[in-house]
Amino acid sequence: MLMKNLLFPHIFQLIGWIMFVPSMIAGGIIFSGFLPFDGIMDHLSYEGMTETIVNDIVIIGIALGSLFIVCSKERIEDEMTSSIRLSSILNSIYAYVALLVACTILINGVDFIIFAFINLSILPILFVCNFRLEMHRYNKMFADEEQD
């Protein structure tokens, strides 16, 4: 099976969460004023090279964390899991593109920059939510069949 060979080992899922969550928090604090930290930007001063390095670290942390979460094996990786994974990624792409088109039409100015930052993580979040929901449904159905 081709997809099975392209997935990272299961431990990368944990590594991905360890990279993704702090990067998202740091990115939210640094890039926007929509978090409930009144005046925090007055105390944080990033300029020049430091600003570039911090921004790059946050973006790379989000991107690599997302990749590791989405593209790592489950504890039990079988053909059904691969089928659910493929279906979930397809559904996530449809939802992502619909949301991207709608937000591109409806959001302008500085708010679009905030959306662009959030947009970095929308696809993997949609995938993880969809995949976990479908796996839960499958496991519940399988458990119900075993009881009968």
C-alpha positions as a printed NumPy array, in Angstrom:
array([[  0.   ,   0.   ,   0.   ],
       [  1.575,   3.254,  -1.161],
       [  0.153,   5.616,   1.483],
       [  1.34 ,   3.388,   4.314],
       [  4.936,   3.75 ,   3.128],
       [  4.742,   7.549,   3.093],
       [  3.609,   8.051,   6.683],
       [  5.903,   8.992,   9.561],
       [  6.173,   6.664,  12.576],
       [  3.501,   7.166,  15.265],
       [  5.908,   9.018,  17.631],
       [  5.951,  11.93 ,  15.159],
       [  2.343,  12.667,  16.126],
       [  3.468,  13.591,  19.646],
       [  6.426,  15.57 ,  18.283],
       [  4.011,  17.399,  15.983],
       [  1.72 ,  18.411,  18.855],
       [  4.733,  19.576,  20.882],
       [  5.777,  21.814,  17.967],
       [  2.312,  22.925,  16.843],
       [  0.681,  24.088,  20.089],
       [  3.473,  26.417,  21.341],
       [  3.983,  27.801,  17.824],
       [  0.273,  28.604,  17.513],
       [  0.25 ,  30.289,  20.932],
       [  3.4  ,  32.289,  20.149],
       [  2.042,  33.209,  16.729],
       [ -1.238,  34.376,  18.187],
       [  0.538,  36.586,  20.702],
       [  3.079,  37.998,  18.268],
       [  1.057,  38.437,  15.082],
       [ -2.273,  39.708,  16.313],
       [ -4.053,  41.82 ,  18.798],
       [ -7.122,  39.59 ,  18.969],
       [ -5.931,  37.588,  21.963],
       [ -7.117,  38.827,  25.364],
       [ -3.711,  40.144,  26.451],
       [ -4.261,  43.872,  26.772],
       [ -1.035,  45.756,  26.205],
       [  1.206,  42.706,  25.748],
       [  2.539,  44.08 ,  22.486],
       [  3.83 ,  47.118,  24.394],
       [  6.147,  44.822,  26.386],
       [  7.28 ,  42.71 ,  23.43 ],
       [  9.547,  44.509,  21.008],
       [ 10.722,  42.587,  17.975],
       [ 12.623,  44.496,  15.343],
       [ 14.899,  43.718,  12.431],
       [ 16.637,  40.364,  12.381],
       [ 15.045,  39.223,  15.672],
       [ 11.582,  39.813,  14.221],
       [ 12.448,  37.793,  11.115],
       [ 13.878,  34.892,  13.127],
       [ 10.924,  34.753,  15.548],
       [  8.398,  34.929,  12.686],
       [ 10.227,  32.181,  10.8  ],
       [ 10.41 ,  29.922,  13.854],
       [  6.679,  30.325,  14.504],
       [  5.698,  29.64 ,  10.885],
       [  8.056,  26.664,  10.572],
       [  6.809,  25.277,  13.906],
       [  3.206,  25.485,  12.736],
       [  3.995,  23.961,   9.331],
       [  6.19 ,  21.093,  10.568],
       [  3.963,  20.409,  13.567],
       [  0.936,  20.176,  11.267],
       [  2.802,  17.908,   8.867],
       [  3.876,  15.547,  11.651],
       [  0.374,  15.409,  13.171],
       [ -1.387,  14.784,   9.881],
       [  1.159,  12.464,   8.247],
       [  2.034,  10.085,  11.071],
       [  0.746,   6.559,  11.478],
       [ -1.885,   5.555,  13.966],
       [ -1.074,   2.914,  16.576],
       [ -3.03 ,   0.44 ,  14.459],
       [ -2.644,   1.363,  10.8  ],
       [ -4.661,  -0.927,   8.542],
       [ -6.498,  -0.629,   5.219],
       [ -9.614,   0.822,   6.857],
       [ -7.554,   3.49 ,   8.614],
       [ -5.947,   4.385,   5.283],
       [ -9.36 ,   4.604,   3.645],
       [-10.675,   6.849,   6.422],
       [ -7.505,   8.974,   6.186],
       [ -7.942,   9.467,   2.439],
       [-11.644,  10.309,   2.785],
       [-10.911,  12.752,   5.61 ],
       [ -8.195,  14.593,   3.695],
       [-10.491,  14.942,   0.686],
       [-13.372,  16.292,   2.807],
       [-10.966,  18.657,   4.585],
       [ -9.679,  20.04 ,   1.3  ],
       [-13.241,  20.717,   0.11 ],
       [-14.103,  22.537,   3.349],
       [-10.765,  24.419,   3.326],
       [-11.195,  25.709,  -0.219],
       [-14.807,  26.754,   0.43 ],
       [-13.734,  28.636,   3.57 ],
       [-10.739,  30.206,   1.8  ],
       [-12.856,  31.458,  -1.102],
       [-15.554,  32.837,   1.209],
       [-13.047,  34.601,   3.474],
       [-11.102,  36.005,   0.516],
       [-14.295,  37.578,  -0.799],
       [-15.605,  38.778,   2.58 ],
       [-12.469,  39.886,   4.482],
       [-10.274,  42.843,   3.54 ],
       [ -7.447,  44.947,   4.969],
       [ -5.659,  44.124,   8.205],
       [ -8.257,  41.495,   9.095],
       [ -7.169,  39.538,   6.016],
       [ -3.599,  39.41 ,   7.379],
       [ -4.947,  37.877,  10.593],
       [ -6.949,  35.401,   8.502],
       [ -3.804,  34.569,   6.493],
       [ -2.034,  33.608,   9.728],
       [ -4.972,  31.514,  10.894],
       [ -5.199,  30.001,   7.409],
       [ -1.823,  28.292,   8.007],
       [ -3.44 ,  25.878,  10.402],
       [ -7.001,  25.52 ,   9.11 ],
       [ -6.398,  22.564,   6.763],
       [ -4.582,  20.359,   9.291],
       [ -7.113,  21.231,  11.998],
       [ -9.999,  20.357,   9.685],
       [ -8.271,  17.095,   8.789],
       [ -7.528,  16.092,  12.385],
       [-11.096,  16.848,  13.496],
       [-12.628,  15.013,  10.543],
       [-10.252,  12.029,  10.825],
       [-10.746,  11.63 ,  14.584],
       [-14.533,  11.861,  14.196],
       [-14.566,   9.237,  11.442],
       [-12.204,   6.946,  13.399],
       [-14.455,   7.295,  16.461],
       [-17.504,   6.368,  14.361],
       [-15.682,   3.39 ,  12.857],
       [-14.414,   2.142,  16.226],
       [-17.875,   2.512,  17.759],
       [-19.478,   0.647,  14.854],
       [-16.839,  -2.081,  15.079],
       [-17.343,  -2.412,  18.856],
       [-21.123,  -2.615,  18.395],
       [-20.693,  -5.397,  15.794],
       [-18.457,  -7.38 ,  18.148],
       [-21.101,  -7.256,  20.912],
       [-23.77 ,  -8.753,  18.615]])
